[in-house]
PDB file of C-alpha atoms and ligand atoms in Angstrom:
ATOM      1  CA  MET Z   1     -59.681 -51.479 -55.578  1.00  0.00           C
ATOM      2  CA  LEU Z   2     -58.038 -48.192 -54.755  1.00  0.00           C
ATOM      3  CA  ALA Z   3     -54.628 -49.826 -54.567  1.00  0.00           C
ATOM      4  CA  ARG Z   4     -54.966 -51.082 -58.120  1.00  0.00           C
ATOM      5  CA  ARG Z   5     -55.402 -47.579 -59.379  1.00  0.00           C
ATOM      6  CA  THR Z   6     -52.657 -46.083 -57.310  1.00  0.00           C
ATOM      7  CA  PHE Z   7     -49.690 -45.224 -59.472  1.00  0.00           C
ATOM      8  CA  LEU Z   8     -46.217 -44.877 -58.075  1.00  0.00           C
ATOM      9  CA  LYS Z   9     -43.034 -44.196 -59.965  1.00  0.00           C
ATOM     10  CA  VAL Z  10     -40.490 -46.902 -59.397  1.00  0.00           C
ATOM     11  CA  SER Z  11     -37.497 -48.031 -61.368  1.00  0.00           C
ATOM     12  CA  ALA Z  12     -38.102 -49.493 -64.775  1.00  0.00           C
ATOM     13  CA  GLY Z  13     -38.377 -53.218 -65.317  1.00  0.00           C
ATOM     14  CA  MET Z  14     -36.661 -55.054 -68.127  1.00  0.00           C
ATOM     15  CA  GLY Z  15     -39.843 -56.931 -68.931  1.00  0.00           C
ATOM     16  CA  ALA Z  16     -41.497 -53.809 -70.204  1.00  0.00           C
ATOM     17  CA  LEU Z  17     -38.469 -52.895 -72.268  1.00  0.00           C
ATOM     18  CA  ALA Z  18     -38.239 -56.296 -73.888  1.00  0.00           C
ATOM     19  CA  MET Z  19     -41.917 -56.364 -74.750  1.00  0.00           C
ATOM     20  CA  LEU Z  20     -41.917 -52.930 -76.278  1.00  0.00           C
ATOM     21  CA  HIS Z  21     -39.010 -53.647 -78.542  1.00  0.00           C
ATOM     22  CA  LEU Z  22     -40.794 -56.784 -79.705  1.00  0.00           C
ATOM     23  CA  ALA Z  23     -43.945 -54.806 -80.353  1.00  0.00           C
ATOM     24  CA  GLY Z  24     -42.041 -52.400 -82.571  1.00  0.00           C
ATOM     25  CA  LEU Z  25     -42.919 -49.447 -80.398  1.00  0.00           C
ATOM     26  CA  GLY Z  26     -39.441 -48.619 -79.246  1.00  0.00           C
ATOM     27  CA  GLY Z  27     -39.806 -45.567 -81.396  1.00  0.00           C
ATOM     28  CA  ARG Z  28     -36.503 -45.684 -83.210  1.00  0.00           C
ATOM     29  CA  GLY Z  29     -37.212 -43.837 -86.383  1.00  0.00           C
ATOM     30  CA  GLN Z  30     -35.280 -43.716 -89.576  1.00  0.00           C
ATOM     31  CA  GLY Z  31     -32.096 -43.115 -87.627  1.00  0.00           C
ATOM     32  CA  ARG Z  32     -30.500 -40.751 -90.095  1.00  0.00           C
ATOM     33  CA  ALA Z  33     -26.940 -40.053 -89.158  1.00  0.00           C
ATOM     34  CA  GLY Z  34     -26.508 -36.780 -87.338  1.00  0.00           C
ATOM     35  CA  GLU Z  35     -30.213 -36.427 -86.606  1.00  0.00           C
ATOM     36  CA  THR Z  36     -32.351 -37.767 -83.811  1.00  0.00           C
ATOM     37  CA  ALA Z  37     -33.762 -41.245 -83.410  1.00  0.00           C
ATOM     38  CA  ILE Z  38     -37.316 -39.985 -82.839  1.00  0.00           C
ATOM     39  CA  ASP Z  39     -39.844 -39.884 -85.680  1.00  0.00           C
ATOM     40  CA  LEU Z  40     -43.612 -39.699 -86.078  1.00  0.00           C
ATOM     41  CA  PRO Z  41     -44.807 -43.233 -86.924  1.00  0.00           C
ATOM     42  CA  PRO Z  42     -47.541 -43.520 -89.545  1.00  0.00           C
ATOM     43  CA  LEU Z  43     -51.093 -43.937 -88.291  1.00  0.00           C
ATOM     44  CA  PRO Z  44     -52.057 -47.627 -88.472  1.00  0.00           C
ATOM     45  CA  TYR Z  45     -55.292 -46.694 -90.332  1.00  0.00           C
ATOM     46  CA  PRO Z  46     -56.700 -43.744 -92.315  1.00  0.00           C
ATOM     47  CA  GLU Z  47     -57.749 -40.669 -90.343  1.00  0.00           C
ATOM     48  CA  ASN Z  48     -61.439 -41.392 -90.949  1.00  0.00           C
ATOM     49  CA  ALA Z  49     -61.240 -45.104 -90.098  1.00  0.00           C
ATOM     50  CA  LEU Z  50     -62.561 -44.741 -86.553  1.00  0.00           C
ATOM     51  CA  GLU Z  51     -65.685 -42.800 -87.513  1.00  0.00           C
ATOM     52  CA  PRO Z  52     -68.320 -42.314 -86.263  1.00  0.00           C
ATOM     53  CA  HIS Z  53     -66.722 -42.881 -82.850  1.00  0.00           C
ATOM     54  CA  ILE Z  54     -63.701 -40.629 -83.376  1.00  0.00           C
ATOM     55  CA  SER Z  55     -63.885 -38.227 -86.287  1.00  0.00           C
ATOM     56  CA  ALA Z  56     -61.263 -37.605 -88.937  1.00  0.00           C
ATOM     57  CA  ARG Z  57     -61.255 -33.997 -87.737  1.00  0.00           C
ATOM     58  CA  THR Z  58     -60.283 -35.088 -84.214  1.00  0.00           C
ATOM     59  CA  ILE Z  59     -57.562 -37.410 -85.501  1.00  0.00           C
ATOM     60  CA  GLY Z  60     -56.352 -34.774 -87.921  1.00  0.00           C
ATOM     61  CA  PHE Z  61     -55.638 -32.426 -85.044  1.00  0.00           C
ATOM     62  CA  HIS Z  62     -54.673 -35.080 -82.524  1.00  0.00           C
ATOM     63  CA  TYR Z  63     -52.210 -36.970 -84.712  1.00  0.00           C
ATOM     64  CA  GLY Z  64     -51.273 -34.222 -87.140  1.00  0.00           C
ATOM     65  CA  LYS Z  65     -50.847 -31.393 -84.644  1.00  0.00           C
ATOM     66  CA  HIS Z  66     -50.577 -32.665 -81.064  1.00  0.00           C
ATOM     67  CA  HIS Z  67     -48.666 -35.905 -81.639  1.00  0.00           C
ATOM     68  CA  ARG Z  68     -46.483 -34.338 -84.324  1.00  0.00           C
ATOM     69  CA  GLY Z  69     -45.840 -31.436 -81.974  1.00  0.00           C
ATOM     70  CA  TYR Z  70     -44.520 -33.761 -79.287  1.00  0.00           C
ATOM     71  CA  VAL Z  71     -42.256 -35.417 -81.858  1.00  0.00           C
ATOM     72  CA  ASP Z  72     -40.943 -32.110 -83.144  1.00  0.00           C
ATOM     73  CA  LYS Z  73     -40.308 -30.755 -79.652  1.00  0.00           C
ATOM     74  CA  THR Z  74     -38.535 -33.933 -78.579  1.00  0.00           C
ATOM     75  CA  ARG Z  75     -36.332 -33.799 -81.657  1.00  0.00           C
ATOM     76  CA  GLY Z  76     -35.571 -30.165 -80.985  1.00  0.00           C
ATOM     77  CA  PHE Z  77     -34.643 -30.791 -77.369  1.00  0.00           C
ATOM     78  CA  VAL Z  78     -32.342 -33.755 -78.022  1.00  0.00           C
ATOM     79  CA  ALA Z  79     -30.659 -32.634 -81.260  1.00  0.00           C
ATOM     80  CA  GLY Z  80     -26.960 -32.223 -80.730  1.00  0.00           C
ATOM     81  CA  THR Z  81     -27.076 -33.671 -77.220  1.00  0.00           C
ATOM     82  CA  GLU Z  82     -26.106 -36.970 -75.642  1.00  0.00           C
ATOM     83  CA  TRP Z  83     -29.748 -38.014 -76.050  1.00  0.00           C
ATOM     84  CA  ALA Z  84     -29.900 -37.511 -79.813  1.00  0.00           C
ATOM     85  CA  GLN Z  85     -29.476 -41.115 -80.968  1.00  0.00           C
ATOM     86  CA  MET Z  86     -31.287 -42.754 -78.064  1.00  0.00           C
ATOM     87  CA  ASP Z  87     -34.417 -44.682 -78.983  1.00  0.00           C
ATOM     88  CA  LEU Z  88     -37.734 -43.573 -77.588  1.00  0.00           C
ATOM     89  CA  VAL Z  89     -38.192 -46.078 -74.768  1.00  0.00           C
ATOM     90  CA  ALA Z  90     -34.657 -45.532 -73.496  1.00  0.00           C
ATOM     91  CA  LEU Z  91     -35.110 -41.776 -73.710  1.00  0.00           C
ATOM     92  CA  VAL Z  92     -38.282 -41.940 -71.615  1.00  0.00           C
ATOM     93  CA  GLN Z  93     -36.679 -44.275 -69.091  1.00  0.00           C
ATOM     94  CA  LYS Z  94     -33.501 -42.287 -68.666  1.00  0.00           C
ATOM     95  CA  THR Z  95     -35.099 -38.843 -68.361  1.00  0.00           C
ATOM     96  CA  ALA Z  96     -37.880 -39.893 -65.954  1.00  0.00           C
ATOM     97  CA  GLY Z  97     -37.678 -38.311 -62.545  1.00  0.00           C
ATOM     98  CA  LYS Z  98     -34.857 -35.943 -63.486  1.00  0.00           C
ATOM     99  CA  PRO Z  99     -35.997 -32.347 -62.964  1.00  0.00           C
ATOM    100  CA  GLU Z 100     -33.390 -30.967 -65.357  1.00  0.00           C
ATOM    101  CA  GLN Z 101     -34.744 -33.247 -68.112  1.00  0.00           C
ATOM    102  CA  THR Z 102     -38.437 -32.567 -67.582  1.00  0.00           C
ATOM    103  CA  SER Z 103     -38.969 -31.029 -71.015  1.00  0.00           C
ATOM    104  CA  ILE Z 104     -37.420 -33.991 -72.810  1.00  0.00           C
ATOM    105  CA  PHE Z 105     -39.309 -36.473 -70.640  1.00  0.00           C
ATOM    106  CA  ASN Z 106     -42.685 -34.807 -71.046  1.00  0.00           C
ATOM    107  CA  ASN Z 107     -42.453 -34.674 -74.825  1.00  0.00           C
ATOM    108  CA  ALA Z 108     -40.803 -38.063 -75.336  1.00  0.00           C
ATOM    109  CA  ALA Z 109     -43.280 -39.788 -73.017  1.00  0.00           C
ATOM    110  CA  GLN Z 110     -46.132 -38.175 -74.896  1.00  0.00           C
ATOM    111  CA  VAL Z 111     -44.678 -39.512 -78.160  1.00  0.00           C
ATOM    112  CA  PHE Z 112     -44.581 -43.007 -76.667  1.00  0.00           C
ATOM    113  CA  ASN Z 113     -48.057 -42.711 -75.136  1.00  0.00           C
ATOM    114  CA  HIS Z 114     -49.568 -41.543 -78.419  1.00  0.00           C
ATOM    115  CA  ASN Z 115     -47.766 -44.241 -80.438  1.00  0.00           C
ATOM    116  CA  PHE Z 116     -49.335 -46.733 -78.034  1.00  0.00           C
ATOM    117  CA  TYR Z 117     -52.782 -45.121 -78.143  1.00  0.00           C
ATOM    118  CA  TRP Z 118     -53.149 -45.304 -81.928  1.00  0.00           C
ATOM    119  CA  GLN Z 119     -52.188 -48.983 -81.794  1.00  0.00           C
ATOM    120  CA  SER Z 120     -54.686 -49.574 -78.986  1.00  0.00           C
ATOM    121  CA  MET Z 121     -57.565 -48.905 -81.382  1.00  0.00           C
ATOM    122  CA  LYS Z 122     -58.753 -50.311 -84.693  1.00  0.00           C
ATOM    123  CA  PRO Z 123     -61.835 -49.983 -86.881  1.00  0.00           C
ATOM    124  CA  GLY Z 124     -64.473 -52.470 -85.776  1.00  0.00           C
ATOM    125  CA  GLY Z 125     -62.745 -53.163 -82.474  1.00  0.00           C
ATOM    126  CA  GLY Z 126     -64.021 -53.275 -78.940  1.00  0.00           C
ATOM    127  CA  GLY Z 127     -66.267 -55.658 -77.084  1.00  0.00           C
ATOM    128  CA  VAL Z 128     -65.346 -58.870 -75.355  1.00  0.00           C
ATOM    129  CA  PRO Z 129     -61.910 -60.340 -76.142  1.00  0.00           C
ATOM    130  CA  ASN Z 130     -61.210 -64.041 -76.444  1.00  0.00           C
ATOM    131  CA  GLY Z 131     -58.360 -66.438 -75.857  1.00  0.00           C
ATOM    132  CA  SER Z 132     -55.666 -65.993 -73.260  1.00  0.00           C
ATOM    133  CA  LEU Z 133     -56.428 -62.332 -72.789  1.00  0.00           C
ATOM    134  CA  ALA Z 134     -60.047 -63.083 -71.867  1.00  0.00           C
ATOM    135  CA  ALA Z 135     -58.845 -65.602 -69.311  1.00  0.00           C
ATOM    136  CA  ALA Z 136     -56.369 -63.076 -67.895  1.00  0.00           C
ATOM    137  CA  LEU Z 137     -59.087 -60.416 -67.613  1.00  0.00           C
ATOM    138  CA  ASN Z 138     -61.389 -62.849 -65.869  1.00  0.00           C
ATOM    139  CA  ALA Z 139     -58.664 -63.830 -63.430  1.00  0.00           C
ATOM    140  CA  ALA Z 140     -57.798 -60.227 -62.623  1.00  0.00           C
ATOM    141  CA  PHE Z 141     -61.210 -58.554 -62.627  1.00  0.00           C
ATOM    142  CA  GLY Z 142     -63.688 -61.413 -62.183  1.00  0.00           C
ATOM    143  CA  SER Z 143     -65.234 -60.901 -65.623  1.00  0.00           C
ATOM    144  CA  TYR Z 144     -65.094 -58.690 -68.705  1.00  0.00           C
ATOM    145  CA  GLU Z 145     -67.742 -56.531 -67.025  1.00  0.00           C
ATOM    146  CA  GLY Z 146     -65.491 -56.208 -63.998  1.00  0.00           C
ATOM    147  CA  PHE Z 147     -62.664 -55.021 -66.232  1.00  0.00           C
ATOM    148  CA  VAL Z 148     -64.969 -52.528 -67.954  1.00  0.00           C
ATOM    149  CA  ALA Z 149     -66.178 -51.078 -64.662  1.00  0.00           C
ATOM    150  CA  GLU Z 150     -62.667 -50.536 -63.333  1.00  0.00           C
ATOM    151  CA  PHE Z 151     -61.258 -49.228 -66.631  1.00  0.00           C
ATOM    152  CA  LYS Z 152     -64.142 -46.765 -67.021  1.00  0.00           C
ATOM    153  CA  ASP Z 153     -63.719 -45.582 -63.454  1.00  0.00           C
ATOM    154  CA  ALA Z 154     -59.983 -44.986 -63.940  1.00  0.00           C
ATOM    155  CA  ALA Z 155     -60.440 -43.168 -67.247  1.00  0.00           C
ATOM    156  CA  ALA Z 156     -63.316 -41.050 -65.992  1.00  0.00           C
ATOM    157  CA  SER Z 157     -61.756 -40.165 -62.655  1.00  0.00           C
ATOM    158  CA  GLN Z 158     -58.339 -39.107 -63.965  1.00  0.00           C
ATOM    159  CA  PHE Z 159     -58.472 -35.456 -62.904  1.00  0.00           C
ATOM    160  CA  GLY Z 160     -57.463 -33.233 -65.791  1.00  0.00           C
ATOM    161  CA  SER Z 161     -55.223 -34.511 -68.560  1.00  0.00           C
ATOM    162  CA  GLY Z 162     -53.859 -38.016 -68.587  1.00  0.00           C
ATOM    163  CA  TRP Z 163     -54.252 -41.641 -69.518  1.00  0.00           C
ATOM    164  CA  ALA Z 164     -55.815 -44.890 -68.318  1.00  0.00           C
ATOM    165  CA  TRP Z 165     -53.980 -48.150 -68.961  1.00  0.00           C
ATOM    166  CA  LEU Z 166     -54.410 -51.885 -68.801  1.00  0.00           C
ATOM    167  CA  VAL Z 167     -51.002 -53.180 -67.743  1.00  0.00           C
ATOM    168  CA  ARG Z 168     -49.282 -56.390 -66.812  1.00  0.00           C
ATOM    169  CA  ASP Z 169     -47.483 -56.332 -63.483  1.00  0.00           C
ATOM    170  CA  GLY Z 170     -45.613 -59.597 -63.322  1.00  0.00           C
ATOM    171  CA  ALA Z 171     -48.285 -62.259 -63.643  1.00  0.00           C
ATOM    172  CA  ASP Z 172     -51.133 -59.897 -62.778  1.00  0.00           C
ATOM    173  CA  LEU Z 173     -53.187 -57.534 -64.897  1.00  0.00           C
ATOM    174  CA  LYS Z 174     -53.957 -54.147 -63.399  1.00  0.00           C
ATOM    175  CA  ILE Z 175     -55.522 -50.866 -64.379  1.00  0.00           C
ATOM    176  CA  VAL Z 176     -53.598 -47.689 -63.670  1.00  0.00           C
ATOM    177  CA  LYS Z 177     -54.055 -44.064 -64.581  1.00  0.00           C
ATOM    178  CA  THR Z 178     -51.306 -41.528 -65.206  1.00  0.00           C
ATOM    179  CA  GLY Z 179     -51.416 -37.743 -65.253  1.00  0.00           C
ATOM    180  CA  ASN Z 180     -50.219 -35.543 -68.104  1.00  0.00           C
ATOM    181  CA  ALA Z 181     -47.268 -37.303 -69.806  1.00  0.00           C
ATOM    182  CA  ASP Z 182     -46.609 -39.943 -67.169  1.00  0.00           C
ATOM    183  CA  THR Z 183     -46.440 -43.493 -68.418  1.00  0.00           C
ATOM    184  CA  PRO Z 184     -46.358 -47.005 -66.899  1.00  0.00           C
ATOM    185  CA  LEU Z 185     -42.940 -47.458 -68.525  1.00  0.00           C
ATOM    186  CA  THR Z 186     -41.407 -45.632 -65.578  1.00  0.00           C
ATOM    187  CA  ALA Z 187     -43.020 -47.984 -63.054  1.00  0.00           C
ATOM    188  CA  GLY Z 188     -41.717 -51.268 -64.412  1.00  0.00           C
ATOM    189  CA  LEU Z 189     -45.155 -52.146 -65.760  1.00  0.00           C
ATOM    190  CA  THR Z 190     -45.873 -53.616 -69.188  1.00  0.00           C
ATOM    191  CA  PRO Z 191     -48.595 -51.614 -70.937  1.00  0.00           C
ATOM    192  CA  LEU Z 192     -51.164 -53.610 -72.873  1.00  0.00           C
ATOM    193  CA  LEU Z 193     -53.700 -50.955 -73.829  1.00  0.00           C
ATOM    194  CA  THR Z 194     -54.316 -47.255 -73.269  1.00  0.00           C
ATOM    195  CA  ILE Z 195     -56.928 -44.552 -73.682  1.00  0.00           C
ATOM    196  CA  ASP Z 196     -55.968 -40.891 -73.964  1.00  0.00           C
ATOM    197  CA  VAL Z 197     -58.235 -38.777 -71.752  1.00  0.00           C
ATOM    198  CA  TRP Z 198     -56.690 -35.425 -72.543  1.00  0.00           C
ATOM    199  CA  GLU Z 199     -59.528 -33.205 -73.756  1.00  0.00           C
ATOM    200  CA  HIS Z 200     -57.890 -32.930 -77.188  1.00  0.00           C
ATOM    201  CA  ALA Z 201     -58.685 -36.643 -77.666  1.00  0.00           C
ATOM    202  CA  TYR Z 202     -62.453 -36.221 -77.491  1.00  0.00           C
ATOM    203  CA  TYR Z 203     -63.616 -32.616 -77.167  1.00  0.00           C
ATOM    204  CA  LEU Z 204     -64.436 -31.990 -80.837  1.00  0.00           C
ATOM    205  CA  ASP Z 205     -66.631 -35.103 -80.916  1.00  0.00           C
ATOM    206  CA  TYR Z 206     -67.949 -35.388 -77.365  1.00  0.00           C
ATOM    207  CA  GLN Z 207     -67.336 -31.951 -75.776  1.00  0.00           C
ATOM    208  CA  ASN Z 208     -67.459 -32.510 -72.005  1.00  0.00           C
ATOM    209  CA  ARG Z 209     -68.910 -36.033 -72.246  1.00  0.00           C
ATOM    210  CA  ARG Z 210     -65.719 -37.968 -71.491  1.00  0.00           C
ATOM    211  CA  GLY Z 211     -67.806 -40.933 -70.356  1.00  0.00           C
ATOM    212  CA  ASP Z 212     -69.393 -41.316 -73.793  1.00  0.00           C
ATOM    213  CA  TYR Z 213     -65.938 -41.305 -75.409  1.00  0.00           C
ATOM    214  CA  ILE Z 214     -64.715 -43.973 -72.973  1.00  0.00           C
ATOM    215  CA  GLN Z 215     -67.784 -46.098 -73.676  1.00  0.00           C
ATOM    216  CA  ALA Z 216     -67.286 -45.806 -77.448  1.00  0.00           C
ATOM    217  CA  PHE Z 217     -63.629 -46.769 -77.022  1.00  0.00           C
ATOM    218  CA  LEU Z 218     -64.582 -49.917 -75.105  1.00  0.00           C
ATOM    219  CA  ASP Z 219     -67.515 -50.920 -77.302  1.00  0.00           C
ATOM    220  CA  HIS Z 220     -66.159 -50.098 -80.770  1.00  0.00           C
ATOM    221  CA  LEU Z 221     -62.447 -49.327 -80.851  1.00  0.00           C
ATOM    222  CA  VAL Z 222     -60.278 -51.480 -78.559  1.00  0.00           C
ATOM    223  CA  ASN Z 223     -57.671 -53.443 -80.492  1.00  0.00           C
ATOM    224  CA  TRP Z 224     -57.592 -56.618 -78.422  1.00  0.00           C
ATOM    225  CA  GLU Z 225     -55.116 -58.252 -80.801  1.00  0.00           C
ATOM    226  CA  PHE Z 226     -52.612 -55.524 -79.975  1.00  0.00           C
ATOM    227  CA  ALA Z 227     -53.234 -55.999 -76.244  1.00  0.00           C
ATOM    228  CA  ALA Z 228     -52.812 -59.768 -76.607  1.00  0.00           C
ATOM    229  CA  ARG Z 229     -49.475 -59.327 -78.402  1.00  0.00           C
ATOM    230  CA  ASN Z 230     -48.275 -57.109 -75.576  1.00  0.00           C
ATOM    231  CA  LEU Z 231     -49.424 -59.676 -73.018  1.00  0.00           C
ATOM    232  CA  GLY Z 232     -46.982 -62.085 -74.645  1.00  0.00           C
TER     233      GLY Z 232
HETATM  234 FE1  FE2 M   1     -53.393 -36.934 -76.942  1.00  0.00          FE
END
């Protein structure tokens, strides 16, 4: 079980790239000539749509301040450089592991991770999935309950800021966790679903009770249709 949660940076796989372009999360914005390719995508639902599990106040800060801040910083860093017209996934891939590009990577990866997080939730979501995704979860984790136990453990045990992910690794589903801005994109994995466990994601609503936030995410918010589309 430990191996499943171990996260190592390896070179990017084309499978992840292809999927993300199909899912419309490549992050290419309006592409205005002379500006950057990175924009803040609209939220897929109103700011109060996830209440009472995540408040409009939390999303107002999280999307409107934190996520927008990552977008603005990324745009500022790449403007006028060779990176300016690169789409988001390519920018994350090409700056990963390069110490001189750490600022671009950290902000661009956080833009991607947050784009993915908002899509990973929906009003009235959560609970047991069906169809091919349910079969894949059962094959990988024994049961939905097995998936829940491992996902909760990864999300709760991520020390400090970071993310927990359900990913596809070839034909297998796995759960990984990443610290700070790190993302499965840099490990050749195809992300299906993510939860943000930075404190800014839950502190206004849950204070130190990260476990209650994770439980609410699983029971009421997971967008299984989005995960199924990413599974392909
Ligand atoms: Fe966040």
